[in-house]
Amino acid sequence: MNTEKRAATGANAEQRHQLARGAAIPLYHQIYLTLRDEISRGARPFGSAMPTEMELGESYHVSRITARRALDELAVRGYVERRRRLGTRVIYREPHKPIEAPINQAVESLIEFGQNTAVKVIEVTTGPADETIAEKLGLSEGEPAIRAVRVRSAKGQPLGVIISHLRTGLGVRFTPEDLTGTPLLSLLRDAGMHIGGAVQTIEAMNADPEMATLLKIEPRAAVLHVERLVENDRGETVLVTNAYYRADRYRLTLDMHETGQFTPQFG
Amino acid sequence: MNTEKRAATGANAEQRHQLARGAAIPLYHQIYLTLRDEISRGARPFGSAMPTEMELGESYHVSRITARRALDELAVRGYVERRRRLGTRVIYREPHKPIEAPINQAVESLIEFGQNTAVKVIEVTTGPADETIAEKLGLSEGEPAIRAVRVRSAKGQPLGVIISHLRTGLGVRFTPEDLTGTPLLSLLRDAGMHIGGAVQTIEAMNADPEMATLLKIEPRAAVLHVERLVENDRGETVLVTNAYYRADRYRLTLDMHETGQFTPQFG
């Protein structure tokens, strides 16, 4: 069992699971969601035994009927198989390992991914930048920016929604078709721009309903949000990219051996 | 409005919001959750006007009564204020900006955080390592490892749960009190160990109920999971740390100017 992740559930296996009682979400569905998350992230691997109704009831402080309903819901959705005498077993197989993107070249990950992933351009528009984007691009509010929305997929399934905002007047011109075949950074380079650096911010967030629709995940499923501010060699931010990756399909890795970055400072 | 994040909701403001109809979660509660997420991550800032019941009903394809219930729930929980004629306004203020931890020194972030954050040691135990941890530490399954669980807080609120697994026989000895005052890496160094490098993996995930309890967030709220495999100078992994940070309180930043890491490779 993958206790590296389960570990956060506390050392004590007898620790009681807490549910939001009196909440709008029925208890059995809360248990279902918890167990399903555990299964889908590999903490309960294919073939492993699920707790019995009685064990579930005890650990969640619910009736056996409620526990049964949670297990039934898992069975209906194809996560587990319930067999008389043999009990309940996980039959879900992780569809694919998450892609591990090296963060050292993360600004380039769109380019690298280009070889293994497909891009669908949702839209390319030019219009007034909102406050946040304007500030980051050094524009006055309402000044226009180019906005490109793409969905990147791997193996036929969405991997992430990539929303880019570019200054206008950079001499960069492209059609949605260009963006399908060529990474945005390559287009910038082709337009004569020198990239000076970038700042990335990485955070977790819950998907909102529209993002969830584009990514084919449930609303509130975890998403890895990577913001990249790309600067030219004069230090001006020319491109703001916000990428929202499916948590189950995308991870970042940082190897701190080769880069010389690992400089422990013990205070 | 913070459209860098809202951007993923699609360019078209008239795009219909999708709800999971027939799901166990009532529609009004789905709308409540969505709006609450938008408020708590700053996409709907303090003082901004919420949509009217009619607007909400239209964009989510629900009755005005359902829309009202969502807004009422937000009001009851203190996110918005509803006033006759004036409409509904956001009254929630972000309690604090998320901490932005530079990823370049992220292995050291526990040490750096030591100055501004408090540690509560939940437990320190020695016991058989499970399969995943054993594999990462190069142990046979069931061989013992030291396990330390800590909760790190800033400004009196939990920031992250840190679960560390160490090989035994490293000559490192510490009590829970030692860990409260001294970062684990410092203890390793004090025991004569040389740190050779580290590999980090960063992903988003939904909190399970126990993690949510420790972090004082809701189950399924997004969490940033950082795994750190710390190696000695012989390349042996001596420490596996899994940190689970509150998405609303912790971000990673990577500045690619000074490190010389930013080496665009245009294929």
Coordinates of C-alpha atoms in Angstrom, one line a residue:
Chain A
M1 CA 0.0 0.0 0.0
N2 CA 1.2 3.4 -0.9
T3 CA 1.6 4.8 2.6
E4 CA 3.7 7.6 1.5
K5 CA 0.4 9.2 0.6
R6 CA -1.7 7.3 3.1
A7 CA 0.8 8.4 5.7
A8 CA -0.9 11.7 6.2
T9 CA -3.9 9.8 7.5
G10 CA -2.1 9.6 10.8
A11 CA 0.0 6.9 12.3
N12 CA -2.8 5.4 14.2
A13 CA -4.9 3.1 12.1
E14 CA -7.6 3.2 14.6
Q15 CA -7.9 7.0 14.3
R16 CA -11.5 7.8 13.5
H17 CA -12.3 9.2 10.1
Q18 CA -14.1 12.5 10.2
L19 CA -17.1 13.4 8.1
A20 CA -18.9 16.6 7.7
R21 CA -22.1 15.7 9.5
G22 CA -25.2 17.8 8.7
A23 CA -23.5 18.9 5.4
A24 CA -25.3 18.9 2.1
I25 CA -23.3 16.0 0.9
P26 CA -24.7 12.7 2.2
L27 CA -22.4 10.7 4.5
Y28 CA -22.3 7.7 2.2
H29 CA -21.2 10.0 -0.7
Q30 CA -18.5 11.5 1.4
I31 CA -17.1 8.1 2.2
Y32 CA -17.4 7.1 -1.5
L33 CA -15.5 10.2 -2.5
T34 CA -12.7 9.5 0.0
L35 CA -12.4 5.9 -1.0
R36 CA -12.5 6.7 -4.6
D37 CA -9.7 9.3 -4.2
E38 CA -7.6 6.7 -2.5
I39 CA -8.2 4.2 -5.3
S40 CA -7.6 6.6 -8.1
R41 CA -4.4 7.9 -6.7
G42 CA -3.1 4.4 -6.1
A43 CA -3.2 4.3 -2.3
R44 CA -5.6 1.4 -2.7
P45 CA -4.0 -0.5 -5.7
F46 CA -5.6 -2.9 -8.1
G47 CA -6.5 -6.2 -6.4
S48 CA -6.3 -4.9 -2.8
A49 CA -9.0 -5.7 -0.4
M50 CA -11.4 -3.0 0.7
P51 CA -12.6 -2.7 4.3
T52 CA -15.7 -4.7 5.1
E53 CA -19.0 -2.9 5.7
M54 CA -18.5 -3.4 9.4
E55 CA -14.9 -2.0 9.4
L56 CA -16.0 1.0 7.3
G57 CA -18.9 1.6 9.6
E58 CA -16.6 1.6 12.6
S59 CA -13.9 3.7 11.2
Y60 CA -16.3 6.3 9.9
H61 CA -18.8 6.0 12.8
V62 CA -21.7 5.3 10.4
S63 CA -24.3 2.6 10.1
R64 CA -23.5 -0.5 8.2
I65 CA -26.2 0.5 5.7
T66 CA -24.3 3.8 5.0
A67 CA -21.0 1.9 4.6
R68 CA -22.7 -0.5 2.2
R69 CA -24.0 2.3 0.1
A70 CA -20.6 3.8 -0.2
L71 CA -19.2 0.5 -1.3
D72 CA -22.1 -0.1 -3.7
E73 CA -21.5 3.3 -5.3
L74 CA -17.8 2.3 -5.8
A75 CA -19.0 -0.9 -7.4
V76 CA -21.5 0.8 -9.7
R77 CA -18.8 3.2 -10.9
G78 CA -16.4 0.3 -11.6
Y79 CA -13.8 1.0 -8.9
V80 CA -14.4 -2.2 -6.9
E81 CA -15.9 -5.6 -7.4
R82 CA -18.1 -7.0 -4.6
R83 CA -18.2 -10.8 -4.3
R84 CA -20.0 -12.8 -1.7
R85 CA -17.6 -14.4 0.8
L86 CA -14.6 -12.9 -1.1
G87 CA -15.4 -9.4 -0.1
T88 CA -14.8 -6.2 -1.9
R89 CA -11.7 -5.7 -4.1
V90 CA -10.3 -2.9 -6.1
I91 CA -10.6 -3.5 -9.8
Y92 CA -9.6 0.0 -11.0
R93 CA -6.3 0.2 -12.8
E94 CA -4.6 3.5 -13.0
P95 CA -5.1 4.5 -16.6
H96 CA -1.7 5.9 -17.0
K97 CA 1.2 7.1 -14.9
P98 CA 1.2 10.8 -14.5
I99 CA 3.6 12.6 -16.8
E100 CA 6.6 13.8 -14.8
A101 CA 7.8 17.1 -16.3
P102 CA 11.3 18.2 -15.3
I103 CA 10.8 21.7 -13.8
N104 CA 14.3 22.7 -14.8
Q105 CA 13.0 23.1 -18.3
A106 CA 9.5 23.7 -17.3
V107 CA 9.1 26.9 -19.3
E108 CA 10.0 24.7 -22.2
S109 CA 7.7 21.9 -21.2
L110 CA 5.2 22.9 -23.8
I111 CA 7.8 22.5 -26.4
E112 CA 9.0 19.2 -25.1
F113 CA 5.5 18.0 -24.7
G114 CA 4.8 18.9 -28.3
Q115 CA 6.3 15.6 -29.3
N116 CA 4.1 13.5 -27.2
T117 CA 1.0 15.5 -26.8
A118 CA -1.6 17.1 -29.0
V119 CA -2.8 20.6 -28.8
K120 CA -6.3 21.9 -29.4
V121 CA -6.6 25.6 -29.8
I122 CA -9.8 26.7 -28.1
E123 CA -9.5 30.3 -29.1
V124 CA -7.2 33.1 -30.0
T125 CA -8.5 36.6 -29.3
T126 CA -7.3 40.1 -28.8
G127 CA -9.0 42.3 -26.3
P128 CA -8.6 44.5 -23.2
A129 CA -6.5 42.9 -20.6
D130 CA -8.0 42.6 -17.1
E131 CA -6.3 44.2 -14.1
T132 CA -4.2 41.2 -13.2
I133 CA -2.9 40.4 -16.6
A134 CA -2.4 44.1 -17.4
E135 CA -0.3 44.5 -14.3
K136 CA 1.9 41.5 -15.1
L137 CA 2.4 42.6 -18.7
G138 CA 3.0 46.2 -17.7
L139 CA 0.0 47.5 -19.5
S140 CA -2.6 50.0 -18.4
E141 CA -5.9 48.4 -17.6
G142 CA -8.0 47.9 -20.7
E143 CA -5.0 48.0 -23.0
P144 CA -5.3 45.1 -25.4
A145 CA -3.5 41.8 -25.1
I146 CA -3.6 38.6 -27.2
R147 CA -5.1 35.7 -25.4
A148 CA -4.7 32.1 -26.5
V149 CA -6.5 29.2 -24.8
R150 CA -5.3 25.7 -25.6
V151 CA -6.0 22.2 -24.3
R152 CA -3.1 19.9 -24.3
S153 CA -3.8 16.2 -24.4
A154 CA -1.8 13.0 -24.1
K155 CA -3.1 9.6 -25.1
G156 CA -6.4 11.1 -26.1
Q157 CA -7.1 12.5 -22.7
P158 CA -6.8 16.1 -21.6
L159 CA -3.7 16.9 -19.6
G160 CA -4.0 20.6 -19.1
V161 CA -5.6 23.9 -20.1
I162 CA -3.0 26.5 -21.1
I163 CA -4.1 30.1 -21.1
S164 CA -1.5 32.5 -22.5
H165 CA -1.6 36.3 -22.6
L166 CA 0.9 38.2 -24.8
R167 CA 1.6 41.8 -25.3
T168 CA 0.5 43.1 -28.6
G169 CA 3.0 45.0 -30.7
L170 CA 5.6 42.4 -30.4
G171 CA 5.6 41.7 -34.1
V172 CA 4.3 38.3 -33.4
R173 CA 1.5 37.2 -35.6
F174 CA 0.0 33.8 -35.6
T175 CA -3.2 32.0 -36.5
P176 CA -4.8 29.3 -34.3
E177 CA -3.4 26.8 -36.8
D178 CA 0.1 28.1 -36.2
L179 CA -0.4 27.5 -32.5
T180 CA -1.6 24.0 -33.1
G181 CA 1.7 23.1 -34.7
T182 CA 4.2 25.4 -33.1
P183 CA 4.9 26.3 -29.4
L184 CA 4.2 29.9 -28.5
L185 CA 7.8 30.4 -27.4
S186 CA 9.1 29.2 -30.8
L187 CA 6.8 31.8 -32.4
L188 CA 8.3 34.5 -30.2
R189 CA 11.8 33.4 -31.1
D190 CA 10.8 33.4 -34.8
A191 CA 9.7 37.0 -34.4
G192 CA 13.2 37.9 -33.3
M193 CA 12.6 38.0 -29.5
H194 CA 15.3 37.0 -27.0
I195 CA 14.0 35.3 -23.9
G196 CA 15.7 36.7 -20.8
G197 CA 14.3 34.6 -18.1
A198 CA 11.1 33.5 -16.4
V199 CA 9.5 33.3 -13.0
Q200 CA 7.2 30.4 -12.2
T201 CA 4.7 30.0 -9.5
I202 CA 3.3 26.6 -8.7
E203 CA 0.3 26.0 -6.6
A204 CA -2.5 23.5 -6.1
M205 CA -6.1 24.5 -6.6
N206 CA -9.6 23.0 -6.9
A207 CA -10.9 23.0 -10.5
D208 CA -13.9 25.2 -11.1
P209 CA -16.7 23.7 -13.2
E210 CA -15.6 25.1 -16.5
M211 CA -12.0 24.0 -16.1
A212 CA -13.3 20.6 -15.0
T213 CA -15.4 20.3 -18.1
L214 CA -12.4 21.1 -20.3
L215 CA -10.1 18.7 -18.4
K216 CA -12.8 16.0 -18.1
I217 CA -12.5 15.9 -14.3
E218 CA -15.0 16.5 -11.6
P219 CA -15.5 20.0 -10.2
R220 CA -13.2 20.6 -7.2
A221 CA -10.8 17.9 -8.3
A222 CA -7.3 19.0 -7.6
V223 CA -5.4 20.8 -10.4
L224 CA -1.7 21.9 -10.5
H225 CA -1.6 25.5 -11.5
V226 CA 1.7 26.7 -13.0
E227 CA 2.0 30.4 -13.8
R228 CA 4.9 31.4 -16.0
L229 CA 6.0 35.0 -16.5
V230 CA 8.3 35.0 -19.5
E231 CA 10.6 38.0 -19.9
N232 CA 12.5 39.3 -22.9
D233 CA 16.2 40.3 -22.5
R234 CA 15.2 43.8 -21.4
G235 CA 13.4 42.3 -18.4
E236 CA 9.9 43.1 -19.7
T237 CA 7.3 40.4 -19.2
V238 CA 6.1 39.6 -22.7
L239 CA 4.1 36.5 -22.0
V240 CA 2.0 35.3 -19.1
T241 CA 1.0 31.7 -19.2
N242 CA -1.3 30.0 -16.8
A243 CA -1.4 26.3 -17.1
Y244 CA -3.9 24.1 -15.2
Y245 CA -2.9 20.5 -15.2
R246 CA -4.9 17.5 -14.1
A247 CA -3.4 16.4 -10.8
D248 CA -3.7 12.7 -11.7
R249 CA -1.8 13.2 -15.0
Y250 CA 0.9 15.7 -14.4
R251 CA 3.7 16.2 -11.9
L252 CA 6.7 18.3 -11.7
T253 CA 10.1 16.9 -10.8
L254 CA 13.2 18.8 -9.8
D255 CA 16.5 16.9 -9.7
M256 CA 18.9 18.8 -7.6
H257 CA 22.0 16.9 -8.5
E258 CA 23.1 18.2 -11.8
T259 CA 22.1 21.8 -11.6
G260 CA 24.3 22.7 -8.7
Q261 CA 21.2 24.2 -7.1
F262 CA 21.3 22.2 -4.0
T263 CA 23.1 24.4 -1.6
P264 CA 22.0 23.6 1.9
Q265 CA 22.2 26.5 4.2
F266 CA 22.0 25.4 7.8
G267 CA 21.3 28.4 10.0
Chain B
M1 CA -11.0 40.7 -11.0
N2 CA -8.3 38.1 -10.9
T3 CA -8.9 36.7 -14.4
E4 CA -5.6 35.0 -14.5
K5 CA -7.4 32.4 -12.5
R6 CA -10.8 33.1 -13.8
A7 CA -9.4 32.8 -17.3
A8 CA -9.9 29.1 -17.3
T9 CA -13.6 29.6 -17.1
G10 CA -13.5 30.4 -20.8
A11 CA -13.4 33.6 -22.7
N12 CA -17.0 33.8 -23.2
A13 CA -18.7 35.3 -20.2
E14 CA -22.0 33.9 -21.4
Q15 CA -20.7 30.4 -21.4
R16 CA -23.0 28.2 -19.4
H17 CA -21.8 26.8 -16.2
Q18 CA -22.1 23.1 -15.9
L19 CA -23.3 21.3 -12.8
A20 CA -23.4 17.6 -12.1
R21 CA -27.1 17.0 -12.3
G22 CA -28.6 14.1 -10.5
A23 CA -25.4 13.9 -8.4
A24 CA -25.5 13.3 -4.7
I25 CA -24.6 17.0 -4.1
P26 CA -27.5 19.3 -4.4
L27 CA -27.3 21.9 -7.2
Y28 CA -27.4 24.9 -4.8
H29 CA -24.5 23.4 -2.9
Q30 CA -22.5 22.9 -6.0
I31 CA -23.0 26.5 -6.9
Y32 CA -22.2 27.5 -3.3
L33 CA -18.9 25.6 -3.5
T34 CA -17.9 27.1 -6.8
L35 CA -18.7 30.7 -5.7
R36 CA -17.0 30.1 -2.4
D37 CA -13.8 28.8 -4.1
E38 CA -13.8 31.9 -6.3
I39 CA -14.1 34.1 -3.3
S40 CA -11.6 32.4 -1.2
R41 CA -8.9 32.4 -3.9
G42 CA -9.4 36.0 -4.6
A43 CA -11.1 35.8 -8.0
R44 CA -14.1 37.6 -6.4
P45 CA -12.3 40.1 -4.1
F46 CA -13.6 41.9 -1.0
G47 CA -16.3 44.4 -1.9
S48 CA -17.1 43.1 -5.3
A49 CA -20.7 42.6 -6.4
M50 CA -22.0 39.0 -6.7
P51 CA -24.3 38.1 -9.6
T52 CA -28.0 38.6 -8.8
E53 CA -30.2 35.6 -8.3
M54 CA -31.5 36.0 -11.8
E55 CA -28.0 36.1 -13.3
L56 CA -26.9 33.1 -11.3
G57 CA -30.0 31.2 -12.3
E58 CA -29.4 32.0 -16.0
S59 CA -25.7 31.1 -16.0
Y60 CA -26.1 27.9 -14.1
H61 CA -29.5 27.0 -15.7
V62 CA -31.2 26.7 -12.3
S63 CA -34.3 28.2 -10.8
R64 CA -34.1 31.5 -8.9
I65 CA -34.9 29.6 -5.7
T66 CA -31.8 27.4 -6.2
A67 CA -29.7 30.4 -6.9
R68 CA -31.0 32.2 -3.9
R69 CA -30.2 29.2 -1.7
A70 CA -26.6 29.3 -2.9
L71 CA -26.3 33.0 -2.1
D72 CA -28.0 32.5 1.2
E73 CA -25.5 29.7 2.1
L74 CA -22.6 32.1 1.2
A75 CA -24.2 34.7 3.5
V76 CA -24.7 32.3 6.4
R77 CA -21.0 31.3 6.2
G78 CA -19.8 34.9 6.1
Y79 CA -18.6 35.1 2.6
V80 CA -21.1 37.7 1.3
E81 CA -23.5 40.2 2.7
R82 CA -26.9 40.5 1.2
R83 CA -28.7 43.8 1.3
R84 CA -32.0 44.8 -0.1
R85 CA -31.6 47.0 -3.1
L86 CA -27.8 47.0 -2.8
G87 CA -27.5 43.4 -3.8
T88 CA -24.9 40.8 -2.6
R89 CA -21.3 41.8 -2.0
V90 CA -18.3 39.9 -1.0
I91 CA -17.3 40.5 2.6
Y92 CA -14.7 37.9 2.9
R93 CA -11.1 39.1 3.2
E94 CA -8.3 36.7 2.4
P95 CA -6.8 35.9 5.8
H96 CA -3.3 36.0 4.6
K97 CA -1.3 35.8 1.4
P98 CA 0.1 32.4 0.7
I99 CA 3.7 31.9 1.6
E100 CA 5.8 31.8 -1.5
A101 CA 8.6 29.3 -1.0
P102 CA 11.5 29.5 -3.5
I103 CA 11.8 26.1 -4.9
N104 CA 15.6 26.5 -5.5
Q105 CA 16.1 25.9 -1.9
A106 CA 12.9 24.0 -1.4
V107 CA 14.7 21.1 0.4
E108 CA 15.8 23.7 2.8
S109 CA 12.4 25.3 3.1
L110 CA 11.8 23.6 6.4
I111 CA 14.9 25.2 7.7
E112 CA 14.0 28.6 6.3
F113 CA 10.5 28.3 7.5
G114 CA 11.8 27.6 10.9
Q115 CA 12.2 31.2 11.5
N116 CA 8.7 32.2 10.7
T117 CA 6.7 29.1 11.4
A118 CA 6.0 26.8 14.4
V119 CA 6.3 23.1 14.4
K120 CA 4.2 20.7 16.3
V121 CA 5.5 17.2 16.5
I122 CA 2.6 14.8 16.2
E123 CA 4.7 11.6 16.6
V124 CA 8.1 10.0 16.2
T125 CA 8.0 6.3 15.9
T126 CA 10.2 3.5 14.6
G127 CA 8.5 0.6 12.8
P128 CA 8.4 -1.6 9.7
A129 CA 8.5 0.5 6.5
D130 CA 5.7 -0.1 4.1
E131 CA 6.5 -1.2 0.5
T132 CA 6.7 2.3 -1.0
I133 CA 8.9 3.8 1.7
A134 CA 11.1 0.7 1.9
E135 CA 11.7 0.8 -1.9
K136 CA 12.6 4.5 -1.7
L137 CA 15.0 4.0 1.2
G138 CA 16.5 0.9 -0.3
L139 CA 15.2 -1.3 2.5
S140 CA 13.5 -4.7 2.4
E141 CA 9.9 -4.5 3.1
G142 CA 9.2 -4.7 6.8
E143 CA 12.7 -3.4 7.8
P144 CA 12.3 -0.6 10.3
A145 CA 12.4 3.1 9.5
I146 CA 12.0 6.1 11.7
R147 CA 8.8 8.1 11.0
A148 CA 8.2 11.6 12.1
V149 CA 5.0 13.5 11.6
R150 CA 4.9 17.2 12.1
V151 CA 2.5 20.0 11.5
R152 CA 4.0 23.3 10.5
S153 CA 2.0 26.4 11.2
A154 CA 2.3 30.1 10.4
K155 CA 0.4 32.8 12.2
G156 CA -1.4 30.2 14.3
Q157 CA -2.8 28.3 11.3
P158 CA -1.7 25.0 9.9
L159 CA 0.5 25.4 6.7
G160 CA 1.4 21.8 6.0
V161 CA 1.7 18.2 7.3
I162 CA 5.3 17.0 7.0
I163 CA 5.8 13.2 7.1
S164 CA 9.4 12.1 7.1
H165 CA 10.9 8.6 6.9
L166 CA 14.5 8.0 7.8
R167 CA 16.7 5.0 7.6
T168 CA 17.6 3.6 11.0
G169 CA 21.3 3.0 11.7
L170 CA 22.4 6.5 10.5
G171 CA 23.6 7.4 13.9
V172 CA 20.9 10.0 14.1
R173 CA 19.1 10.2 17.4
F174 CA 16.5 12.7 18.3
T175 CA 13.5 13.1 20.6
P176 CA 10.3 14.8 19.5
E177 CA 11.6 17.9 21.4
D178 CA 14.7 18.0 19.3
L179 CA 12.5 18.0 16.2
T180 CA 10.4 20.8 17.5
G181 CA 13.4 23.1 17.7
T182 CA 15.8 21.8 15.0
P183 CA 15.1 20.9 11.4
L184 CA 15.6 17.2 10.5
L185 CA 18.3 18.1 7.9
S186 CA 20.3 19.9 10.6
L187 CA 20.1 16.8 12.8
L188 CA 21.4 14.7 10.0
R189 CA 24.3 17.1 9.4
D190 CA 25.0 17.1 13.2
A191 CA 25.3 13.3 13.0
G192 CA 28.1 13.8 10.4
M193 CA 26.1 13.2 7.2
H194 CA 26.9 14.9 4.0
I195 CA 23.9 15.6 1.8
G196 CA 24.6 14.8 -1.8
G197 CA 21.5 15.9 -3.5
A198 CA 17.7 15.6 -3.7
V199 CA 14.9 14.8 -6.0
Q200 CA 11.6 16.6 -5.6
T201 CA 8.3 15.7 -7.1
I202 CA 5.5 18.2 -6.9
E203 CA 1.8 17.5 -7.5
A204 CA -1.6 18.6 -6.6
M205 CA -4.0 16.3 -4.8
N206 CA -7.3 16.4 -2.9
A207 CA -7.0 16.2 0.9
D208 CA -8.3 13.1 2.5
P209 CA -10.4 13.6 5.6
E210 CA -7.6 13.0 8.1
M211 CA -5.2 15.3 6.3
A212 CA -8.0 17.9 6.1
T213 CA -8.5 17.6 9.9
L214 CA -4.8 18.2 10.6
L215 CA -4.7 21.1 8.1
K216 CA -8.1 22.5 9.2
I217 CA -9.4 22.5 5.7
E218 CA -12.4 20.7 4.1
P219 CA -12.0 17.2 2.8
R220 CA -11.1 17.3 -0.9
A221 CA -9.7 20.8 -0.7
A222 CA -6.6 21.1 -2.9
V223 CA -3.3 20.3 -1.3
L224 CA 0.2 20.8 -2.8
H225 CA 2.1 17.6 -2.2
V226 CA 5.9 17.8 -2.3
E227 CA 7.9 14.6 -2.0
R228 CA 11.6 15.1 -1.3
L229 CA 14.1 12.2 -1.6
V230 CA 17.3 13.3 0.1
E231 CA 20.5 11.5 -0.6
N232 CA 23.8 11.3 1.1
D233 CA 27.1 11.7 -0.8
R234 CA 27.1 8.0 -1.7
G235 CA 23.8 8.5 -3.5
E236 CA 21.8 6.6 -1.0
T237 CA 18.4 7.9 -0.1
V238 CA 18.5 8.5 3.6
L239 CA 15.4 10.6 4.1
V240 CA 12.0 10.6 2.4
T241 CA 9.9 13.6 3.2
N242 CA 6.3 14.0 2.1
A243 CA 4.9 17.4 2.7
Y244 CA 1.3 18.3 2.2
Y245 CA 0.7 22.0 2.1
R246 CA -2.6 23.9 2.2
A247 CA -3.2 25.2 -1.4
D248 CA -4.4 28.5 0.0
R249 CA -1.4 29.1 2.1
Y250 CA 1.6 27.8 0.2
R251 CA 3.1 28.2 -3.2
L252 CA 6.4 27.4 -4.8
T253 CA 8.2 29.9 -6.9
L254 CA 11.1 29.3 -9.3
D255 CA 13.1 32.3 -10.5
M256 CA 14.9 31.2 -13.6
H257 CA 17.1 34.3 -13.9
E258 CA 20.0 33.8 -11.6
T259 CA 20.3 30.1 -11.5
G260 CA 21.3 29.7 -15.1
Q261 CA 18.7 27.1 -15.4
F262 CA 16.7 28.7 -18.1
T263 CA 18.1 27.2 -21.3
P264 CA 15.4 27.2 -23.9
Q265 CA 15.8 24.3 -26.3
F266 CA 13.8 25.0 -29.4
G267 CA 13.5 21.8 -31.4

